[in-house]
Amino acid sequence: FRPCPIATVARRESRSHAGDSSCASLAMAEVEETLKRIQAHKGVIGTIVVNAEGIPIRTTLDNSTTVQYAGLLHQLTMKARSTVRDIDPQNDLTFLRIRSKKHEIMVAPDKEYLLIVIQNPCE
Amino acid sequence: MPEFSSPRFLHHEGYYKARTQANFYYCYLNIQVFDEQGKDVTPRPLYRPEPSASLHRQSKILSTQDFSGATGSDFLSSLSMHQTSGVNASLVGPFSRTYGSSSISKSTTSTTESIADEIVEPGSRRDTAISLSDVLVRREEIKEQLTKEDIDKRVDIYLTETETIWLLDMPTVMVSIESEDAEKVKERNKDYIELCKNRVGNDCFVERMMQTLNGAPKNKEVQCDKILMEDKGIMATSWDLYDSFNALETTLAPSVTERKSITSSSIIDLESVILARIHEEEEDHSEAILKSEKFQQDLFFMERVLMENVFQPKLAAYRQLPEEEEEEGEEEEEEQKEIVVGSSILLDLSEAPEEILPPSLERLWSYTCELTNGHNVSCMAWNKLNPDLLAVGYGQFGFQEQKKGLACCWSLKNPMWPERIYQCDHGVTALDFSLANPNLLAVGMYSGTIAIYNVQTHNTTALLDSSESFDKHIGPVWQLKWIEQDRGTTGDDKGEILISISGDGRITKWLIRKGLGCTDLMKLKRTASERKKLTGEKEKKSEALISRQPPGMCFDFDPRNTNIYLAGTEEGHIHKCSCSYNEQFLETYQAHKGPVYKIAWNPFSTDMFLSCSADWSIILWRQDSLRPILTFSSTTNVVHDIMWSPKSAFVFAAVNEGRVEIWDLSVSTLDPLIVTFANPGVKFTTVLFARNTDCILIGDSDGIVSVYELRNMTASDSNKV
């Protein structure tokens, strides 16, 4: 039984507002928790978070693979976003999934980062 | 008249215009170039034109032009510059003319009329003395002193058209037949042909050789600075235009946004940028990224997408999509809101089995995570608005085994981790979602506390808690329900109230007052007076205040009339009560020998209800009869939970400890239709039908909620018994 780091005990007196730093650390903990869950998920080969310059922030793969994935997917995301917005400039790309024979690459793009998860859906 | 000086010198001519109104005269200024030693190195002219030839042309130009007031000095300097490049006036006869004309057209403030007159004069006066045809106008060093009046004076500027300057004139060699000259031309042509013919032996024509003089060419080299060229390419995409336009608009409006506008530099050159980075900045920035809300959202979606990939066939079966071999039919779209938005997924409710397979339960997946391991599932409830959201309460039933409880909200899209986790001090024994406010979840605990959570926020503290109210429950809250009721008494119309029944024998109505949600508790005090005439000791209850009230275990409201409800007690009695009477029961149904754990009205035929109890039996009653209609006892285990199927009037599910049974009364009243056994060591404790699909959820004592699909049930949706 692993104690859950997110939840607070539902006591009446614990309704005080947490300070900013603890809020941030709480959010950070939650983010780490979710990342860990995703990484530990069945079939997930790797998880990469890169920032806008292509520098990996979090990765479970080795550096060369990470950099390769980051660079290539960055370009692809740009192209995909350009395509989507060319058709309708008010639209924007939210998620990108590439399914290949061996696995599926899922990219959540943003202006500041790229979240990449490679999964092998066991089918 | 100034003399024409030595032809060896290149000299410029200039027209010197004196400020005086006197005669206009010109002086020739000879330009001489001296090198450092003082030697005269003025370049010699290469060609000396005939002065007369260019004179008249020149004068014509002058007469028509306004050439006053070219600024002398800088003109002179430019001239001197050109001198080195060997501008020979004669050679560049035509050029100079244009040159001159351009310079002439520069005009500053000056009186013009007088000049115009005077121009004519020099033109006429000029004769062969003007050797060179250059019409370089230059001004002497004497500048005109512009007085203040001059500046304010109104100046008229006349623009005239210069004479047409022919640079190239190629007259046609063809004349139309219809023109006037045609005859003449024809004549001439004829003559010429005659001439040519006669030329052959004629004495007038003699063949002679000629030699043309080739002028000596001169090489000229020019050097200039390298012209730097730069290529810049850009792709003007429509979104780029849109963004730039929007960016313009937003900069006009004083709105502060931290996001950079997407400019055309979105094509980032990764390699070059990676090289130049400060470590500190990187770290801060990456932390910021990780903490940003967008990132959390993306993680959230990513998790769901992963789940979808893994569970896709099962989810498709849940949604009753037709089975296909390929991975098509992915219907799980990304929903932004997870809870209160109603899902718009199409339901395919028709199921017509082609083969006659026996009905069975097929396990799809389980809602479980490590947090819930070891807990006993005590209650489950669907969200009223979003039929994919499930709330599960975890808490032990027995007194001995009490430990901290848990209430989780699970979403269909993520069977491996709950969306919300509420830790509770005590075991959770009952929960229900509100109908009027679908984000409110009421949780009842073993300690008698009722807490209300708002599942929309991520806040894990309870919105409301009853632990501090006066009349909170003392015994475990065994059932909770939100009921829509006409509240004629207090003047509110159609409010929703929360009803709970607990082990201290009370059925209480909870109200959430407007405002900040203080709970106002209004009790329907149930004195569970037994009408058992056999045993005498129970009669004491109706008298004393400290009467021991039998714990109420369950209740259910009549779907047609929310004033009437049934309540089951630990003694095995089922009382029919009304909200309007809080002293007396309307009826009592006694047939069970053990605590009645669950009562369920038939949703279709509302005269019937089922009750299950610890005496291993399930009893079907009819409202008007005090005798049971049917009794189902198939096992020797405590029946924990029953539920009618929302689709059929005949089907209900029951869980006893070791197995789950689906009964279909239209088929058989003696045996259940489907029986599924639990894993050894695990007891089934709760059952719940899914409303929008043919699945049932079964909770067990290990904290696992399994989703089973009912297969091959013949569709029986008759509503009548």
Short mmCIF file of N, CA and C in Angstrom, two decimals, chain B residues 132-273:
data_model
loop_
_atom_site.label_atom_id
_atom_site.label_comp_id
_atom_site.label_asym_id
_atom_site.label_seq_id
_atom_site.Cartn_x
_atom_site.Cartn_y
_atom_site.Cartn_z
N LEU B 132 33.39 73.93 -77.18
CA LEU B 132 32.90 72.61 -76.80
C LEU B 132 31.40 72.61 -76.67
N SER B 133 30.91 71.54 -76.95
CA SER B 133 29.45 71.47 -76.95
C SER B 133 28.88 71.15 -75.58
N ASP B 134 29.75 71.11 -74.66
CA ASP B 134 29.17 70.75 -73.37
C ASP B 134 28.40 71.93 -72.80
N VAL B 135 27.38 71.60 -72.30
CA VAL B 135 26.52 72.61 -71.71
C VAL B 135 26.54 72.47 -70.21
N LEU B 136 27.74 72.35 -69.79
CA LEU B 136 27.84 72.17 -68.36
C LEU B 136 27.64 73.50 -67.70
N VAL B 137 26.75 73.49 -66.95
CA VAL B 137 26.45 74.73 -66.24
C VAL B 137 27.15 74.68 -64.91
N ARG B 138 27.83 75.71 -64.64
CA ARG B 138 28.41 75.74 -63.33
C ARG B 138 28.29 77.13 -62.76
N ARG B 139 28.27 77.10 -61.58
CA ARG B 139 28.14 78.36 -60.88
C ARG B 139 29.46 78.71 -60.26
N GLU B 140 29.72 79.93 -60.24
CA GLU B 140 30.95 80.40 -59.61
C GLU B 140 30.84 80.26 -58.11
N GLU B 141 31.94 80.60 -57.51
CA GLU B 141 31.92 80.45 -56.06
C GLU B 141 31.01 81.46 -55.41
N ILE B 142 30.70 82.47 -56.12
CA ILE B 142 29.87 83.47 -55.48
C ILE B 142 28.49 82.88 -55.29
N LYS B 143 28.17 82.79 -54.09
CA LYS B 143 26.85 82.26 -53.81
C LYS B 143 25.90 83.42 -53.71
N GLU B 144 24.78 83.12 -54.02
CA GLU B 144 23.79 84.17 -53.88
C GLU B 144 23.43 84.31 -52.43
N GLN B 145 23.53 85.48 -51.96
CA GLN B 145 23.16 85.67 -50.57
C GLN B 145 21.66 85.81 -50.52
N LEU B 146 21.12 84.87 -49.91
CA LEU B 146 19.67 84.90 -49.84
C LEU B 146 19.27 85.72 -48.65
N THR B 147 18.64 86.77 -48.94
CA THR B 147 18.17 87.58 -47.83
C THR B 147 16.83 87.05 -47.40
N LYS B 148 16.43 87.59 -46.31
CA LYS B 148 15.19 87.10 -45.74
C LYS B 148 14.02 87.31 -46.68
N GLU B 149 14.11 88.45 -47.37
CA GLU B 149 12.98 88.71 -48.27
C GLU B 149 12.96 87.71 -49.40
N ASP B 150 14.13 87.30 -49.75
CA ASP B 150 14.17 86.35 -50.85
C ASP B 150 13.46 85.05 -50.48
N ILE B 151 13.67 84.69 -49.26
CA ILE B 151 13.07 83.42 -48.84
C ILE B 151 11.56 83.53 -48.83
N ASP B 152 11.14 84.68 -48.37
CA ASP B 152 9.69 84.81 -48.28
C ASP B 152 9.05 85.17 -49.60
N LYS B 153 9.91 85.54 -50.49
CA LYS B 153 9.34 85.95 -51.76
C LYS B 153 8.69 84.78 -52.43
N ARG B 154 7.73 85.12 -53.13
CA ARG B 154 7.06 84.04 -53.84
C ARG B 154 7.83 83.74 -55.08
N VAL B 155 8.05 82.51 -55.24
CA VAL B 155 8.84 82.13 -56.40
C VAL B 155 7.95 81.37 -57.34
N ASP B 156 8.09 81.72 -58.56
CA ASP B 156 7.33 80.96 -59.55
C ASP B 156 8.25 80.00 -60.25
N ILE B 157 7.80 78.88 -60.32
CA ILE B 157 8.63 77.87 -60.98
C ILE B 157 7.89 77.45 -62.22
N TYR B 158 8.55 77.56 -63.26
CA TYR B 158 7.95 77.16 -64.51
C TYR B 158 8.51 75.83 -64.94
N LEU B 159 7.65 75.01 -65.25
CA LEU B 159 8.09 73.72 -65.76
C LEU B 159 7.79 73.70 -67.23
N THR B 160 8.84 73.50 -67.95
CA THR B 160 8.60 73.41 -69.39
C THR B 160 9.14 72.11 -69.90
N GLU B 161 8.64 71.81 -71.02
CA GLU B 161 9.10 70.56 -71.57
C GLU B 161 10.30 70.82 -72.44
N THR B 162 11.26 69.98 -72.25
CA THR B 162 12.44 70.17 -73.09
C THR B 162 12.15 69.65 -74.46
N GLU B 163 13.02 70.05 -75.27
CA GLU B 163 12.89 69.54 -76.61
C GLU B 163 13.18 68.06 -76.60
N THR B 164 12.57 67.39 -77.51
CA THR B 164 12.81 65.96 -77.55
C THR B 164 14.22 65.68 -77.95
N ILE B 165 14.85 64.87 -77.19
CA ILE B 165 16.23 64.54 -77.48
C ILE B 165 16.25 63.18 -78.13
N TRP B 166 16.73 63.20 -79.29
CA TRP B 166 16.75 61.94 -80.01
C TRP B 166 18.02 61.20 -79.70
N LEU B 167 17.85 60.06 -79.18
CA LEU B 167 19.03 59.25 -78.93
C LEU B 167 19.29 58.34 -80.09
N LEU B 168 18.24 57.89 -80.64
CA LEU B 168 18.41 56.96 -81.75
C LEU B 168 17.26 57.19 -82.69
N ASP B 169 17.60 57.35 -83.87
CA ASP B 169 16.54 57.58 -84.83
C ASP B 169 16.77 56.64 -85.99
N MET B 170 15.89 55.73 -86.09
CA MET B 170 15.99 54.81 -87.21
C MET B 170 14.77 55.01 -88.07
N PRO B 171 14.91 55.74 -89.08
CA PRO B 171 13.72 55.97 -89.91
C PRO B 171 13.35 54.68 -90.61
N THR B 172 12.10 54.60 -90.88
CA THR B 172 11.63 53.37 -91.50
C THR B 172 12.12 53.29 -92.93
N VAL B 173 12.25 52.14 -93.38
CA VAL B 173 12.64 51.97 -94.77
C VAL B 173 11.46 51.52 -95.60
N MET B 174 10.36 51.59 -95.00
CA MET B 174 9.19 51.17 -95.73
C MET B 174 8.17 52.27 -95.68
N VAL B 175 7.56 52.41 -96.80
CA VAL B 175 6.55 53.46 -96.87
C VAL B 175 5.28 52.81 -97.36
N SER B 176 4.22 53.22 -96.78
CA SER B 176 2.97 52.61 -97.20
C SER B 176 2.60 53.08 -98.59
N ILE B 177 1.94 52.20 -99.27
CA ILE B 177 1.56 52.51 -100.65
C ILE B 177 0.58 53.68 -100.69
N GLU B 178 -0.17 53.76 -99.65
CA GLU B 178 -1.23 54.76 -99.67
C GLU B 178 -0.76 56.13 -99.24
N SER B 179 0.49 56.22 -98.80
CA SER B 179 0.91 57.55 -98.33
C SER B 179 1.16 58.47 -99.51
N GLU B 180 1.33 59.74 -99.14
CA GLU B 180 1.49 60.70 -100.23
C GLU B 180 2.82 60.53 -100.94
N ASP B 181 3.79 60.12 -100.13
CA ASP B 181 5.11 60.01 -100.74
C ASP B 181 5.28 58.76 -101.56
N ALA B 182 4.28 57.99 -101.55
CA ALA B 182 4.45 56.69 -102.18
C ALA B 182 4.91 56.81 -103.63
N GLU B 183 4.33 57.72 -104.30
CA GLU B 183 4.69 57.88 -105.70
C GLU B 183 6.16 58.24 -105.83
N LYS B 184 6.54 59.19 -105.01
CA LYS B 184 7.92 59.64 -105.09
C LYS B 184 8.88 58.53 -104.77
N VAL B 185 8.51 57.80 -103.76
CA VAL B 185 9.40 56.72 -103.35
C VAL B 185 9.50 55.68 -104.45
N LYS B 186 8.38 55.45 -105.02
CA LYS B 186 8.40 54.48 -106.11
C LYS B 186 9.30 54.93 -107.22
N GLU B 187 9.16 56.19 -107.50
CA GLU B 187 10.02 56.76 -108.54
C GLU B 187 11.47 56.59 -108.22
N ARG B 188 11.76 56.92 -107.01
CA ARG B 188 13.16 56.85 -106.59
C ARG B 188 13.66 55.43 -106.64
N ASN B 189 12.82 54.55 -106.22
CA ASN B 189 13.23 53.15 -106.28
C ASN B 189 13.51 52.73 -107.70
N LYS B 190 12.61 53.17 -108.53
CA LYS B 190 12.82 52.83 -109.93
C LYS B 190 14.11 53.38 -110.45
N ASP B 191 14.35 54.61 -110.13
CA ASP B 191 15.59 55.24 -110.57
C ASP B 191 16.79 54.49 -110.05
N TYR B 192 16.65 54.10 -108.84
CA TYR B 192 17.80 53.44 -108.24
C TYR B 192 18.09 52.12 -108.93
N ILE B 193 17.01 51.45 -109.22
CA ILE B 193 17.22 50.18 -109.91
C ILE B 193 17.89 50.40 -111.27
N GLU B 194 17.41 51.44 -111.90
CA GLU B 194 18.00 51.83 -113.19
C GLU B 194 19.48 52.12 -113.05
N LEU B 195 19.75 52.84 -112.01
CA LEU B 195 21.12 53.22 -111.73
C LEU B 195 21.99 52.01 -111.52
N CYS B 196 21.46 51.14 -110.72
CA CYS B 196 22.27 49.94 -110.47
C CYS B 196 22.55 49.18 -111.75
N LYS B 197 21.53 49.13 -112.53
CA LYS B 197 21.72 48.41 -113.79
C LYS B 197 22.78 49.08 -114.65
N ASN B 198 22.69 50.42 -114.60
CA ASN B 198 23.62 51.15 -115.47
C ASN B 198 25.02 51.19 -114.93
N ARG B 199 25.10 50.82 -113.74
CA ARG B 199 26.36 51.03 -113.04
C ARG B 199 27.46 50.13 -113.59
N VAL B 200 27.08 49.07 -114.11
CA VAL B 200 28.06 48.04 -114.43
C VAL B 200 29.16 48.54 -115.37
N GLY B 201 28.72 49.00 -116.47
CA GLY B 201 29.79 49.39 -117.40
C GLY B 201 29.97 50.89 -117.55
N ASN B 202 29.35 51.55 -116.61
CA ASN B 202 29.31 53.00 -116.74
C ASN B 202 30.61 53.64 -116.36
N ASP B 203 30.90 54.69 -117.00
CA ASP B 203 32.10 55.44 -116.64
C ASP B 203 31.93 56.27 -115.41
N CYS B 204 30.71 56.58 -115.14
CA CYS B 204 30.53 57.44 -113.96
C CYS B 204 30.89 56.73 -112.69
N PHE B 205 30.83 55.47 -112.73
CA PHE B 205 31.07 54.74 -111.48
C PHE B 205 32.35 53.97 -111.59
N VAL B 206 33.18 54.18 -110.65
CA VAL B 206 34.48 53.51 -110.64
C VAL B 206 34.63 52.81 -109.32
N GLU B 207 35.15 51.66 -109.41
CA GLU B 207 35.39 50.93 -108.17
C GLU B 207 36.61 51.48 -107.49
N ARG B 208 36.52 51.60 -106.26
CA ARG B 208 37.66 52.13 -105.50
C ARG B 208 37.70 51.54 -104.12
N MET B 209 38.87 51.41 -103.64
CA MET B 209 39.02 50.88 -102.28
C MET B 209 39.04 52.01 -101.30
N MET B 210 38.68 51.66 -100.15
CA MET B 210 38.67 52.66 -99.09
C MET B 210 39.20 52.00 -97.84
N GLN B 211 39.77 52.80 -97.08
CA GLN B 211 40.17 52.25 -95.79
C GLN B 211 39.59 53.12 -94.69
N THR B 212 39.01 52.42 -93.81
CA THR B 212 38.45 53.20 -92.70
C THR B 212 39.48 53.31 -91.61
N LEU B 213 39.42 54.40 -91.03
CA LEU B 213 40.32 54.62 -89.91
C LEU B 213 39.67 54.07 -88.67
N ASN B 214 40.39 53.24 -88.04
CA ASN B 214 39.85 52.74 -86.78
C ASN B 214 40.37 53.61 -85.67
N GLY B 215 39.50 54.05 -84.96
CA GLY B 215 39.93 54.84 -83.83
C GLY B 215 40.63 53.96 -82.82
N ALA B 216 41.60 54.58 -82.16
CA ALA B 216 42.33 53.79 -81.17
C ALA B 216 41.44 53.55 -79.96
N PRO B 217 41.21 52.31 -79.63
CA PRO B 217 40.38 52.07 -78.45
C PRO B 217 41.19 52.24 -77.18
N LYS B 218 40.50 52.55 -76.24
CA LYS B 218 41.15 52.74 -74.96
C LYS B 218 40.47 51.83 -73.95
N ASN B 219 41.25 51.14 -73.17
CA ASN B 219 40.67 50.26 -72.17
C ASN B 219 40.38 51.04 -70.92
N LYS B 220 39.34 50.72 -70.41
CA LYS B 220 38.98 51.40 -69.19
C LYS B 220 38.57 50.37 -68.16
N GLU B 221 39.17 50.48 -67.04
CA GLU B 221 38.82 49.53 -66.00
C GLU B 221 38.18 50.27 -64.85
N VAL B 222 37.23 49.64 -64.35
CA VAL B 222 36.54 50.23 -63.22
C VAL B 222 36.54 49.19 -62.10
N GLN B 223 36.72 49.67 -60.94
CA GLN B 223 36.65 48.76 -59.82
C GLN B 223 35.64 49.28 -58.81
N CYS B 224 34.88 48.39 -58.33
CA CYS B 224 33.95 48.84 -57.30
C CYS B 224 33.98 47.85 -56.16
N ASP B 225 33.40 48.23 -55.09
CA ASP B 225 33.34 47.34 -53.94
C ASP B 225 32.46 46.16 -54.26
N LYS B 226 32.78 45.12 -53.59
CA LYS B 226 31.98 43.92 -53.83
C LYS B 226 30.56 44.18 -53.36
N ILE B 227 29.66 43.82 -54.21
CA ILE B 227 28.26 44.02 -53.85
C ILE B 227 27.83 42.80 -53.05
N LEU B 228 27.48 43.05 -51.85
CA LEU B 228 27.08 41.94 -50.99
C LEU B 228 25.64 41.59 -51.28
N MET B 229 25.44 40.33 -51.51
CA MET B 229 24.07 39.90 -51.76
C MET B 229 23.64 38.97 -50.65
N GLU B 230 22.46 39.12 -50.31
CA GLU B 230 21.94 38.25 -49.26
C GLU B 230 20.63 37.68 -49.74
N ASP B 231 20.47 36.42 -49.49
CA ASP B 231 19.22 35.79 -49.88
C ASP B 231 18.35 35.61 -48.67
N LYS B 232 17.16 35.95 -48.79
CA LYS B 232 16.27 35.67 -47.68
C LYS B 232 14.99 35.09 -48.23
N GLY B 233 14.69 33.97 -47.73
CA GLY B 233 13.48 33.33 -48.22
C GLY B 233 12.46 33.24 -47.12
N ILE B 234 11.25 33.36 -47.48
CA ILE B 234 10.22 33.23 -46.46
C ILE B 234 9.01 32.64 -47.11
N MET B 235 8.33 31.86 -46.34
CA MET B 235 7.13 31.27 -46.87
C MET B 235 5.96 31.99 -46.23
N ALA B 236 5.18 32.57 -47.05
CA ALA B 236 4.05 33.31 -46.49
C ALA B 236 2.88 32.36 -46.40
N THR B 237 2.75 31.78 -45.26
CA THR B 237 1.61 30.89 -45.08
C THR B 237 0.44 31.71 -44.56
N SER B 238 -0.70 31.17 -44.75
CA SER B 238 -1.88 31.95 -44.36
C SER B 238 -1.96 32.12 -42.86
N TRP B 239 -1.42 31.18 -42.13
CA TRP B 239 -1.49 31.36 -40.70
C TRP B 239 -0.49 32.40 -40.24
N ASP B 240 0.58 32.49 -40.96
CA ASP B 240 1.57 33.51 -40.63
C ASP B 240 0.97 34.90 -40.79
N LEU B 241 0.25 35.06 -41.88
CA LEU B 241 -0.39 36.35 -42.10
C LEU B 241 -1.40 36.63 -41.00
N TYR B 242 -2.15 35.60 -40.70
CA TYR B 242 -3.16 35.74 -39.66
C TYR B 242 -2.53 36.12 -38.33
N ASP B 243 -1.45 35.46 -38.01
CA ASP B 243 -0.80 35.73 -36.73
C ASP B 243 -0.23 37.13 -36.68
N SER B 244 0.40 37.52 -37.78
CA SER B 244 1.00 38.85 -37.76
C SER B 244 -0.08 39.91 -37.62
N PHE B 245 -1.17 39.64 -38.28
CA PHE B 245 -2.26 40.59 -38.19
C PHE B 245 -2.78 40.67 -36.77
N ASN B 246 -2.93 39.50 -36.19
CA ASN B 246 -3.43 39.46 -34.82
C ASN B 246 -2.45 40.08 -33.85
N ALA B 247 -1.19 39.83 -34.11
CA ALA B 247 -0.18 40.38 -33.22
C ALA B 247 -0.22 41.90 -33.26
N LEU B 248 -0.43 42.42 -34.45
CA LEU B 248 -0.59 43.86 -34.57
C LEU B 248 -1.73 44.35 -33.73
N GLU B 249 -2.80 43.63 -33.81
CA GLU B 249 -3.99 44.06 -33.07
C GLU B 249 -3.77 43.97 -31.58
N THR B 250 -3.12 42.93 -31.16
CA THR B 250 -2.95 42.79 -29.73
C THR B 250 -1.95 43.78 -29.20
N THR B 251 -0.99 44.17 -30.01
CA THR B 251 -0.06 45.18 -29.50
C THR B 251 -0.75 46.53 -29.39
N LEU B 252 -1.73 46.71 -30.23
CA LEU B 252 -2.47 47.96 -30.11
C LEU B 252 -3.27 47.98 -28.83
N ALA B 253 -3.96 46.89 -28.62
CA ALA B 253 -4.72 46.81 -27.37
C ALA B 253 -3.77 46.52 -26.24
N PRO B 254 -3.88 47.20 -25.15
CA PRO B 254 -2.90 47.01 -24.07
C PRO B 254 -3.16 45.75 -23.26
N SER B 255 -2.98 44.67 -23.93
CA SER B 255 -3.17 43.43 -23.20
C SER B 255 -1.83 42.80 -22.96
N VAL B 256 -1.66 42.28 -21.83
CA VAL B 256 -0.37 41.71 -21.49
C VAL B 256 -0.43 40.22 -21.67
N THR B 257 0.26 39.79 -22.67
CA THR B 257 0.34 38.34 -22.80
C THR B 257 1.78 37.94 -22.78
N GLU B 258 2.04 36.88 -22.16
CA GLU B 258 3.43 36.47 -22.11
C GLU B 258 3.84 35.63 -23.29
N ARG B 259 2.87 35.24 -24.08
CA ARG B 259 3.27 34.36 -25.16
C ARG B 259 3.86 35.17 -26.30
N LYS B 260 4.86 34.62 -26.90
CA LYS B 260 5.42 35.28 -28.07
C LYS B 260 4.56 34.97 -29.27
N SER B 261 4.46 35.90 -30.13
CA SER B 261 3.67 35.63 -31.32
C SER B 261 4.44 34.70 -32.22
N ILE B 262 3.68 33.89 -32.86
CA ILE B 262 4.33 32.92 -33.74
C ILE B 262 4.74 33.65 -35.00
N THR B 263 6.00 33.94 -35.07
CA THR B 263 6.47 34.64 -36.26
C THR B 263 6.99 33.63 -37.26
N SER B 264 7.50 34.16 -38.29
CA SER B 264 7.97 33.25 -39.30
C SER B 264 9.21 32.52 -38.84
N SER B 265 9.78 32.93 -37.76
CA SER B 265 10.97 32.23 -37.30
C SER B 265 10.61 31.00 -36.52
N SER B 266 9.47 30.46 -36.81
CA SER B 266 9.11 29.24 -36.11
C SER B 266 9.94 28.07 -36.60
N ILE B 267 10.59 28.29 -37.69
CA ILE B 267 11.46 27.24 -38.15
C ILE B 267 12.75 27.41 -37.37
N ILE B 268 12.85 26.71 -36.30
CA ILE B 268 13.96 26.95 -35.40
C ILE B 268 15.13 26.10 -35.83
N ASP B 269 16.25 26.69 -35.85
CA ASP B 269 17.44 25.92 -36.18
C ASP B 269 17.95 25.33 -34.89
N LEU B 270 17.68 24.07 -34.71
CA LEU B 270 17.97 23.45 -33.42
C LEU B 270 19.44 23.44 -33.10
N GLU B 271 20.20 23.08 -34.11
CA GLU B 271 21.62 22.89 -33.82
C GLU B 271 22.27 24.16 -33.33
N SER B 272 21.97 25.23 -33.99
CA SER B 272 22.68 26.45 -33.62
C SER B 272 22.26 26.95 -32.27
N VAL B 273 21.05 26.66 -31.90
CA VAL B 273 20.58 27.21 -30.63
C VAL B 273 21.03 26.37 -29.46
#
